[in-house]
Tab-separated table of C-alpha atoms and ligand atoms in Angstrom:
chain	number	residue	atom	x	y	z
X	1	MET	CA	25.268	64.648	16.344
X	2	ASN	CA	27.047	63.280	19.441
X	3	SER	CA	25.631	59.554	20.597
X	4	ARG	CA	26.546	60.205	24.185
X	5	ILE	CA	23.225	61.178	26.251
X	6	PRO	CA	23.341	61.388	29.769
X	7	GLY	CA	20.394	59.796	31.490
X	8	PHE	CA	19.243	57.932	28.321
X	9	TYR	CA	17.809	55.579	30.481
X	10	LYS	CA	15.636	58.229	32.389
X	11	LEU	CA	13.846	59.361	29.980
X	12	SER	CA	10.810	58.700	29.360
X	13	LEU	CA	9.795	56.399	26.291
X	14	LYS	CA	8.194	59.635	24.944
X	15	ASP	CA	11.467	61.458	25.230
X	16	ARG	CA	13.863	58.563	24.086
X	17	ILE	CA	11.932	58.382	21.032
X	18	GLU	CA	12.380	62.130	20.395
X	19	LYS	CA	16.165	61.994	20.721
X	20	VAL	CA	16.169	59.167	18.519
X	21	LYS	CA	14.280	61.009	16.117
X	22	GLU	CA	16.782	64.629	15.839
X	23	PHE	CA	20.303	61.697	16.296
X	24	ALA	CA	18.705	59.555	13.322
X	25	GLY	CA	16.660	62.223	11.007
X	26	LEU	CA	13.548	59.890	11.122
X	27	SER	CA	10.424	61.025	10.080
X	28	GLU	CA	6.687	61.336	11.770
X	29	GLU	CA	5.845	58.081	9.408
X	30	GLU	CA	8.885	56.046	11.144
X	31	ILE	CA	8.324	57.562	14.539
X	32	LYS	CA	5.116	55.558	14.103
X	33	LEU	CA	6.744	52.265	13.315
X	34	LEU	CA	7.989	52.695	16.708
X	35	LYS	CA	5.069	53.229	18.713
X	36	GLU	CA	2.503	50.792	17.105
X	37	THR	CA	3.213	47.888	19.350
X	38	GLY	CA	1.744	44.260	18.978
X	39	ARG	CA	0.772	42.382	22.286
X	40	LEU	CA	3.877	42.863	24.381
X	41	GLY	CA	3.187	46.315	24.697
X	42	LEU	CA	5.487	49.394	25.259
X	43	GLU	CA	4.838	49.503	28.924
X	44	THR	CA	6.264	45.834	29.610
X	45	ALA	CA	9.050	45.940	26.906
X	46	ASN	CA	10.406	48.861	28.982
X	47	ARG	CA	10.204	46.852	32.035
X	48	MET	CA	11.864	43.816	30.651
X	49	ILE	CA	15.789	45.818	29.133
X	50	GLU	CA	17.177	49.040	28.995
X	51	ASN	CA	16.473	52.322	27.236
X	52	VAL	CA	13.585	51.260	25.274
X	53	ILE	CA	11.651	53.052	22.036
X	54	GLY	CA	9.609	50.356	21.039
X	55	THR	CA	9.018	46.464	20.137
X	56	PHE	CA	10.070	44.092	17.022
X	57	GLU	CA	8.573	41.695	15.383
X	58	LEU	CA	8.898	38.404	13.994
X	59	PRO	CA	6.557	36.054	11.842
X	60	PHE	CA	4.589	33.358	14.347
X	61	GLY	CA	4.072	30.194	12.517
X	62	ILE	CA	2.900	26.946	13.608
X	63	ALA	CA	4.753	23.280	12.320
X	64	THR	CA	2.233	20.249	12.130
X	65	ASN	CA	2.741	16.812	12.358
X	66	PHE	CA	4.402	16.475	15.113
X	67	LEU	CA	4.426	12.807	16.940
X	68	ILE	CA	6.958	12.682	19.911
X	69	ASN	CA	6.913	10.290	22.442
X	70	GLY	CA	3.742	8.714	20.758
X	71	LYS	CA	1.967	12.800	21.310
X	72	ASP	CA	0.646	15.108	18.939
X	73	TYR	CA	2.109	18.453	18.780
X	74	LEU	CA	1.616	21.830	17.290
X	75	ILE	CA	5.204	23.895	17.207
X	76	PRO	CA	5.019	26.952	17.478
X	77	MET	CA	7.885	28.673	15.670
X	78	VAL	CA	9.195	32.546	15.327
X	79	ILE	CA	11.806	33.088	12.749
X	80	GLU	CA	12.888	35.452	9.626
X	81	GLU	CA	13.818	32.777	7.469
X	82	PRO	CA	11.578	31.093	4.690
X	83	SER	CA	10.950	27.437	4.132
X	84	VAL	CA	11.920	26.610	8.165
X	85	VAL	CA	8.463	26.098	9.156
X	86	ALA	CA	7.508	23.905	5.650
X	87	ALA	CA	10.303	22.131	5.857
X	88	ALA	CA	9.991	21.043	9.723
X	89	SER	CA	6.142	20.352	9.350
X	90	ASN	CA	7.408	18.383	6.303
X	91	ALA	CA	10.045	16.676	7.728
X	92	ALA	CA	7.875	15.980	11.273
X	93	LYS	CA	5.483	14.216	8.784
X	94	MET	CA	8.164	11.862	6.858
X	95	THR	CA	9.249	10.582	11.144
X	96	ARG	CA	5.699	10.017	11.436
X	97	SER	CA	6.184	6.572	9.256
X	98	GLY	CA	8.566	5.234	12.457
X	99	GLY	CA	6.414	6.254	15.264
X	100	GLY	CA	7.745	9.603	15.131
X	101	VAL	CA	10.469	11.148	17.424
X	102	PHE	CA	11.748	9.483	21.092
X	103	THR	CA	12.765	11.271	23.402
X	104	ASN	CA	14.547	11.068	26.834
X	105	SER	CA	16.682	13.641	29.061
X	106	THR	CA	18.757	14.781	32.665
X	107	GLU	CA	17.555	16.190	35.111
X	108	PRO	CA	17.409	19.760	34.852
X	109	VAL	CA	21.431	19.964	36.563
X	110	MET	CA	23.035	23.530	35.595
X	111	ILE	CA	26.983	24.429	36.226
X	112	ALA	CA	27.563	27.765	38.388
X	113	GLN	CA	31.613	28.035	37.802
X	114	ILE	CA	33.445	29.684	40.687
X	115	GLN	CA	37.388	31.087	39.774
X	116	LEU	CA	39.728	30.736	42.890
X	117	VAL	CA	43.308	32.538	42.132
X	118	ASN	CA	46.161	33.190	44.096
X	119	VAL	CA	46.134	29.686	45.776
X	120	GLU	CA	49.938	28.129	47.743
X	121	CYS	CA	48.424	24.789	47.458
X	122	PRO	CA	45.611	24.520	44.427
X	123	GLY	CA	45.463	19.967	45.811
X	124	SER	CA	45.142	21.148	48.952
X	125	ALA	CA	42.703	23.449	48.218
X	126	ARG	CA	40.920	21.263	46.393
X	127	PHE	CA	40.428	19.184	49.486
X	128	GLU	CA	39.447	21.360	51.667
X	129	ILE	CA	36.566	22.160	49.234
X	130	LEU	CA	35.291	18.823	48.674
X	131	ASN	CA	36.113	18.010	52.474
X	132	GLN	CA	33.493	21.121	53.321
X	133	LYS	CA	30.948	20.124	50.457
X	134	GLN	CA	28.114	19.835	52.751
X	135	GLU	CA	28.585	23.192	54.282
X	136	ILE	CA	28.922	24.556	50.885
X	137	LEU	CA	25.508	23.133	49.568
X	138	ASP	CA	23.920	24.065	52.577
X	139	LEU	CA	25.308	27.897	51.955
X	140	ALA	CA	24.073	28.007	48.741
X	141	ASN	CA	20.858	26.390	49.325
X	142	LYS	CA	19.993	28.785	51.392
X	143	GLN	CA	19.422	31.462	48.533
X	144	ASP	CA	16.775	29.477	47.465
X	145	PRO	CA	14.525	27.781	49.567
X	146	VAL	CA	11.629	27.581	47.233
X	147	LEU	CA	13.277	26.015	44.551
X	148	VAL	CA	14.918	23.473	47.291
X	149	LYS	CA	11.058	22.849	48.481
X	150	LEU	CA	10.457	22.028	44.781
X	151	GLY	CA	13.116	19.024	45.288
X	152	GLY	CA	15.941	21.424	43.029
X	153	GLY	CA	18.418	23.261	44.292
X	154	ALA	CA	22.387	22.640	44.776
X	155	LYS	CA	23.235	18.794	44.668
X	156	ASP	CA	27.013	18.304	44.066
X	157	VAL	CA	30.321	20.166	44.096
X	158	GLU	CA	32.974	19.350	42.035
X	159	VAL	CA	36.565	21.199	41.884
X	160	ARG	CA	38.833	21.445	38.642
X	161	ILE	CA	42.756	22.087	38.669
X	162	LEU	CA	42.931	24.423	35.373
X	163	ASP	CA	46.165	25.024	34.308
X	164	SER	CA	45.788	28.799	32.464
X	165	LEU	CA	47.899	31.508	30.947
X	166	LYS	CA	47.835	32.968	34.845
X	167	GLY	CA	49.247	29.724	35.648
X	168	LYS	CA	47.032	27.049	38.087
X	169	MET	CA	43.997	27.816	38.937
X	170	VAL	CA	41.321	26.357	41.418
X	171	ILE	CA	37.476	26.450	39.593
X	172	ILE	CA	34.678	25.089	41.279
X	173	HIS	CA	31.600	24.062	39.892
X	174	LEU	CA	28.736	24.209	41.544
X	175	LEU	CA	25.729	21.360	40.060
X	176	VAL	CA	22.580	22.730	40.667
X	177	ASP	CA	18.688	21.222	40.048
X	178	VAL	CA	16.821	24.187	38.519
X	179	LYS	CA	13.401	22.525	37.784
X	180	ASP	CA	11.542	24.286	35.946
X	181	ALA	CA	13.552	27.657	35.498
X	182	MET	CA	16.617	28.339	32.903
X	183	GLY	CA	18.557	28.742	36.039
X	184	ALA	CA	21.158	31.363	35.015
X	185	ASN	CA	19.618	33.702	38.231
X	186	ALA	CA	19.696	31.400	40.580
X	187	VAL	CA	23.024	29.708	40.280
X	188	ASN	CA	25.077	32.846	39.878
X	189	THR	CA	23.415	33.939	43.095
X	190	MET	CA	24.459	30.436	45.016
X	191	ALA	CA	27.958	31.167	42.874
X	192	GLU	CA	28.168	34.686	44.681
X	193	ALA	CA	27.136	33.870	47.883
X	194	VAL	CA	29.332	30.990	48.719
X	195	ALA	CA	32.360	32.650	46.981
X	196	PRO	CA	33.337	34.405	50.519
X	197	TYR	CA	33.698	31.196	52.347
X	198	ILE	CA	35.564	29.012	49.582
X	199	GLU	CA	37.707	32.130	49.821
X	200	LYS	CA	37.924	31.850	53.462
X	201	ILE	CA	38.431	28.415	53.666
X	202	THR	CA	41.506	28.109	51.064
X	203	GLY	CA	43.023	31.327	51.509
X	204	GLY	CA	42.685	31.798	47.684
X	205	LYS	CA	40.751	35.171	46.175
X	206	VAL	CA	37.403	34.457	44.060
X	207	TYR	CA	37.297	36.397	40.812
X	208	LEU	CA	34.885	34.944	38.338
X	209	ARG	CA	31.314	33.189	40.028
X	210	ILE	CA	29.090	32.380	36.617
X	211	VAL	CA	27.223	30.105	35.223
X	212	SER	CA	28.727	28.215	32.872
X	213	ASN	CA	26.632	27.749	28.942
X	214	LEU	CA	28.414	24.639	28.617
X	215	ALA	CA	25.043	23.223	30.027
X	216	ASP	CA	26.468	19.156	29.614
X	217	ARG	CA	24.392	18.303	32.581
X	218	ARG	CA	21.200	19.205	31.205
X	219	VAL	CA	21.045	17.799	27.994
X	220	VAL	CA	17.947	16.288	26.080
X	221	ARG	CA	18.403	13.102	23.510
X	222	ALA	CA	15.792	12.668	20.539
X	223	LYS	CA	15.430	9.889	17.971
X	224	THR	CA	13.694	8.816	15.172
X	225	VAL	CA	13.131	5.995	12.682
X	226	VAL	CA	11.976	7.365	9.262
X	227	ARG	CA	11.646	4.430	6.671
X	228	LYS	CA	13.177	4.406	2.977
X	229	GLU	CA	9.942	4.851	1.616
X	230	ALA	CA	8.648	7.742	3.578
X	231	LEU	CA	12.146	9.382	2.078
X	232	GLY	CA	12.158	8.589	-1.646
X	233	GLY	CA	13.819	5.349	-1.141
X	234	GLU	CA	17.517	3.977	0.062
X	235	GLU	CA	19.299	5.982	-2.641
X	236	VAL	CA	17.734	8.867	-0.327
X	237	VAL	CA	18.759	7.232	3.076
X	238	ASP	CA	22.507	7.103	1.902
X	239	GLY	CA	22.707	10.471	0.813
X	240	ILE	CA	21.592	11.734	4.060
X	241	VAL	CA	23.902	9.204	5.787
X	242	SER	CA	26.684	10.713	3.690
X	243	ALA	CA	25.772	14.220	4.321
X	244	TYR	CA	26.067	13.553	8.766
X	245	ALA	CA	29.653	11.610	7.736
X	246	PHE	CA	30.810	14.834	5.745
X	247	ALA	CA	29.444	16.892	8.953
X	248	GLU	CA	30.995	14.379	11.416
X	249	ALA	CA	34.301	15.199	10.001
X	250	ASP	CA	34.661	18.837	8.518
X	251	PRO	CA	33.749	21.404	11.069
X	252	TYR	CA	33.031	23.923	7.420
X	253	ARG	CA	30.525	21.171	6.820
X	254	ALA	CA	29.160	20.893	10.604
X	255	ALA	CA	28.511	24.113	11.488
X	256	THR	CA	26.197	25.081	8.870
X	257	HIS	CA	24.467	21.168	9.963
X	258	ASN	CA	24.203	21.959	13.719
X	259	LYS	CA	23.030	25.843	12.216
X	260	GLY	CA	20.133	23.639	10.441
X	261	ILE	CA	19.285	22.014	13.490
X	262	MET	CA	19.382	25.631	15.972
X	263	ASN	CA	16.720	26.692	13.366
X	264	GLY	CA	14.393	24.381	14.787
X	265	VAL	CA	15.517	24.476	17.805
X	266	ILE	CA	15.950	28.483	18.199
X	267	ALA	CA	12.649	29.136	16.059
X	268	VAL	CA	11.312	27.267	19.391
X	269	ALA	CA	12.577	29.135	21.614
X	270	LEU	CA	11.803	32.708	20.812
X	271	ALA	CA	8.442	31.173	20.738
X	272	THR	CA	8.703	30.785	24.188
X	273	GLY	CA	10.772	33.821	25.962
X	274	GLN	CA	13.913	31.600	25.623
X	275	ASP	CA	17.706	32.731	25.797
X	276	THR	CA	18.473	31.960	22.422
X	277	ARG	CA	22.344	33.011	22.784
X	278	ALA	CA	22.540	30.561	26.052
X	279	ILE	CA	20.717	27.496	23.821
X	280	GLU	CA	23.092	28.261	21.043
X	281	ALA	CA	26.421	28.967	23.043
X	282	GLY	CA	25.658	25.397	24.999
X	283	ALA	CA	24.964	23.440	21.989
X	284	HIS	CA	27.767	24.534	19.831
X	285	SER	CA	30.663	24.718	22.522
X	286	TYR	CA	28.918	20.889	23.077
X	287	ALA	CA	29.226	20.232	19.841
X	288	ALA	CA	33.124	20.920	20.446
X	289	LYS	CA	33.335	18.892	23.732
X	290	THR	CA	35.736	16.205	21.833
X	291	GLY	CA	38.182	18.992	21.202
X	292	LYS	CA	36.836	18.965	17.810
X	293	TYR	CA	33.840	20.912	16.170
X	294	THR	CA	31.468	18.639	15.044
X	295	SER	CA	27.567	17.468	13.928
X	296	LEU	CA	25.376	17.598	17.275
X	297	SER	CA	23.159	14.783	15.865
X	298	VAL	CA	24.048	11.289	14.182
X	299	TRP	CA	21.995	9.653	10.934
X	300	GLU	CA	22.755	5.826	10.346
X	301	LYS	CA	21.280	3.336	8.191
X	302	ASN	CA	19.788	-0.207	9.990
X	303	SER	CA	19.475	-3.216	8.345
X	304	GLU	CA	15.913	-2.921	6.428
X	305	GLY	CA	17.692	0.248	4.744
X	306	ASP	CA	15.877	2.609	6.635
X	307	LEU	CA	16.934	5.516	7.945
X	308	VAL	CA	17.779	6.232	12.040
X	309	GLY	CA	18.410	9.756	13.163
X	310	SER	CA	19.480	10.697	16.919
X	311	ILE	CA	21.032	13.936	18.520
X	312	GLU	CA	22.038	14.825	22.239
X	313	ILE	CA	22.336	18.804	22.611
X	314	PRO	CA	22.140	20.697	26.210
X	315	MET	CA	19.037	22.650	26.558
X	316	PRO	CA	18.741	25.106	28.832
X	317	VAL	CA	15.180	26.165	28.777
X	318	GLY	CA	12.676	28.024	31.747
X	319	ILE	CA	8.534	28.167	31.947
X	320	VAL	CA	9.221	30.097	34.712
X	321	GLY	CA	10.707	33.469	35.537
X	322	GLY	CA	12.695	35.623	32.353
X	323	ALA	CA	10.817	36.393	29.772
X	324	THR	CA	8.698	33.352	29.022
X	325	LYS	CA	5.960	34.927	31.940
X	326	ILE	CA	6.449	38.249	30.979
X	327	ASN	CA	5.811	37.786	26.985
X	328	PRO	CA	1.607	36.454	26.283
X	329	LEU	CA	2.670	35.088	23.172
X	330	ALA	CA	5.466	32.961	25.087
X	331	GLN	CA	2.550	31.961	27.311
X	332	LEU	CA	0.449	31.381	24.095
X	333	SER	CA	3.136	29.309	23.155
X	334	LEU	CA	3.641	27.307	26.039
X	335	LYS	CA	-0.476	26.589	26.117
X	336	ILE	CA	-0.397	25.404	22.681
X	337	LEU	CA	2.743	22.616	23.064
X	338	GLY	CA	0.461	21.807	26.440
X	339	ILE	CA	3.793	21.457	28.226
X	340	LYS	CA	4.105	20.152	32.141
X	341	ASN	CA	7.339	21.229	32.850
X	342	ALA	CA	10.667	22.339	31.569
X	343	ARG	CA	11.990	19.271	30.817
X	344	GLU	CA	9.310	18.514	28.647
X	345	LEU	CA	9.917	21.529	26.827
X	346	ALA	CA	13.823	21.254	26.276
X	347	GLU	CA	12.598	17.343	25.067
X	348	ILE	CA	9.865	19.069	22.558
X	349	MET	CA	13.199	21.488	21.318
X	350	GLY	CA	15.069	18.958	21.129
X	351	ALA	CA	13.002	16.471	18.811
X	352	VAL	CA	12.386	19.671	16.527
X	353	GLY	CA	16.713	20.107	15.990
X	354	LEU	CA	16.623	16.618	14.731
X	355	VAL	CA	13.503	16.631	12.469
X	356	GLN	CA	14.601	20.534	10.901
X	357	ASN	CA	18.508	18.773	10.389
X	358	LEU	CA	16.569	15.752	8.577
X	359	ALA	CA	14.106	18.140	6.209
X	360	ALA	CA	17.589	20.005	5.566
X	361	LEU	CA	19.911	16.740	4.547
X	362	LYS	CA	16.957	15.167	2.880
X	363	ALA	CA	16.303	18.621	0.614
X	364	LEU	CA	20.344	19.109	-0.346
X	365	ALA	CA	20.632	15.019	-0.220
X	366	THR	CA	18.338	15.294	-3.241
X	367	GLU	CA	16.944	18.681	-4.660
X	368	GLY	CA	18.479	21.019	-2.805
X	369	ILE	CA	17.208	23.556	-0.731
X	370	GLN	CA	16.613	26.511	-2.948
X	371	LYS	CA	13.503	24.862	-5.007
X	372	GLY	CA	11.594	25.079	-1.417
X	373	HIS	CA	13.237	28.541	-0.776
X	374	MET	CA	12.216	30.190	-4.199
X	375	VAL	CA	8.293	30.368	-3.399
X	376	LEU	CA	8.161	32.283	-0.285
X	377	HIS	CA	11.320	34.410	-1.739
X	378	ALA	CA	9.679	35.100	-5.025
X	379	LYS	CA	6.350	36.183	-3.138
X	380	ASN	CA	9.112	38.620	-1.093
X	381	ILE	CA	10.374	39.747	-4.334
X	382	ALA	CA	6.994	40.299	-6.227
X	383	ALA	CA	6.052	42.965	-3.151
X	384	MET	CA	9.386	44.250	-3.328
X	385	ALA	CA	8.452	45.270	-6.999
X	386	GLY	CA	5.112	46.933	-6.021
X	387	ALA	CA	2.265	44.002	-6.157
X	388	VAL	CA	0.080	43.909	-3.510
X	389	GLY	CA	-3.275	41.475	-2.497
X	390	GLU	CA	-3.566	39.168	-4.544
X	391	GLU	CA	-1.054	40.048	-7.344
X	392	ILE	CA	2.177	39.432	-5.455
X	393	ASP	CA	0.516	35.361	-5.709
X	394	SER	CA	-0.075	35.575	-9.503
X	395	VAL	CA	3.711	37.371	-10.082
X	396	ALA	CA	5.177	34.658	-7.842
X	397	GLU	CA	3.819	31.908	-9.356
X	398	LEU	CA	4.855	33.766	-13.096
X	399	MET	CA	8.603	33.848	-12.301
X	400	ILE	CA	8.353	30.229	-10.689
X	401	LYS	CA	6.728	29.100	-14.092
X	402	ARG	CA	8.438	30.868	-16.723
X	403	LYS	CA	11.585	29.748	-15.644
X	404	VAL	CA	12.668	33.383	-15.201
X	405	LYS	CA	15.152	34.634	-12.910
X	406	VAL	CA	13.534	35.946	-9.355
X	407	ARG	CA	14.391	39.390	-9.818
X	408	VAL	CA	12.802	42.586	-9.137
X	409	ASP	CA	13.002	44.222	-12.629
X	410	ASN	CA	11.630	40.367	-14.048
X	411	ALA	CA	8.763	40.962	-11.203
X	412	LYS	CA	8.180	44.361	-12.659
X	413	LYS	CA	7.788	43.212	-16.040
X	414	ILE	CA	5.192	40.308	-14.937
X	415	LEU	CA	2.870	43.141	-12.359
X	416	GLN	CA	3.199	45.110	-15.851
X	417	GLU	CA	1.829	42.642	-18.115
X	418	ILE	CA	-1.017	41.325	-15.682
X	419	ARG	CA	-1.822	44.878	-14.461
X	420	SER	CA	-2.338	45.636	-18.328
X	421	ARG	CA	-4.275	42.356	-18.846
X	422	THR	CA	-6.994	43.324	-16.230
X	423	LYS	CA	-7.821	47.144	-17.793
X	424	SER	CA	-8.339	45.241	-21.151
I	1	LIG	C1	19.377	27.174	5.920
I	1	LIG	O1	19.275	27.976	7.315
I	1	LIG	C2	20.252	25.382	6.682
I	1	LIG	C3	20.985	24.764	6.066
I	1	LIG	O2	21.706	25.606	5.505
I	1	LIG	C4	20.982	23.130	7.415
I	1	LIG	C5	22.178	22.421	6.541
I	1	LIG	O3	22.796	22.536	5.282
I	1	LIG	O4	22.337	21.191	7.224
I	1	LIG	C6	19.837	24.296	4.954
């Protein structure tokens, strides 16, 4: 079997599936899994990426109880991990004790980078580029009259001289207000368009022209005050503050702490059709912006003994273009959220990240997270043991009640017991 299949992309969906079937020895049953698609549909999927053979589903849930800037939101979340949606709903309820979550954000400014090399005098090149700033901005803005009409477009040019393995490089940043778009396409087009002019005025050579995913000009901030009573007392507040101190000081912990934040952020990102990798890249590079990777959030105790949480995180999200527009379920998510623009969506996602973080820290500082995971995990194991319908809940419940290890062999024993009971 050879994976070299010339023209695979040109084949019809049916023929592509046939090729994969031959290659991997798939059965008719397995092929049916590829052909039965959800709302996205094969034809739409086929236009979104290359070499499509099907679509891939994930659970779509709703987190409740969110009060953000005094407004109630139901939060659409798409995620494979048990407990995330329940934890978010639970922690959101706690934040209501202090009026919910409050947010703000910067203008939606993305950065395009232009890498200029082979310049004799980098200082002089910097001067020339900044001297021609308006020409560069005009040239960039010619690429996107619609964005400019909406009040967006290229707003500023910055120049950095970078010491690299290949000597000094001049790195030009084009700062673009992308309004309701995620913006990577818009800024990449602009960077490509201005590159020849930059070469001309500096005598250098441009290589890369691409968005920076360290979107540090497009950040959202969220804050919440959680009453100690809503958390179960001041000891819990102290535990959460101590968990934060651990993450702040230790990159090994900060990675997991931030992963908990991204559980919420990415679940909303998937539900609304965002580029999740751009959001992840932005978040983690921002967490390392001082040179040391640390926590994206801050948890403190105020004079009343209540918990105060805050977060600042890049949030490059759009509500026009890309998968958001194409995927009907992403459109539905936006409708459930009732948001008006990308900035509002970004702020909601920052708030969800903070609340998700609270949920994890509260669990970790008290009972641990396994208990919360157990119910869904036990249900999965029960289904794997062959339980169907109501049997799944009964087997799961009994495994937990009897405190037996949640394993397929134990689930099978309990299932047999239930079945023999119902027969007799
Ligand atoms: C699990 O998906 C996320 C947590 O590990 C986050 C954390 O440790 O803060 C629970």
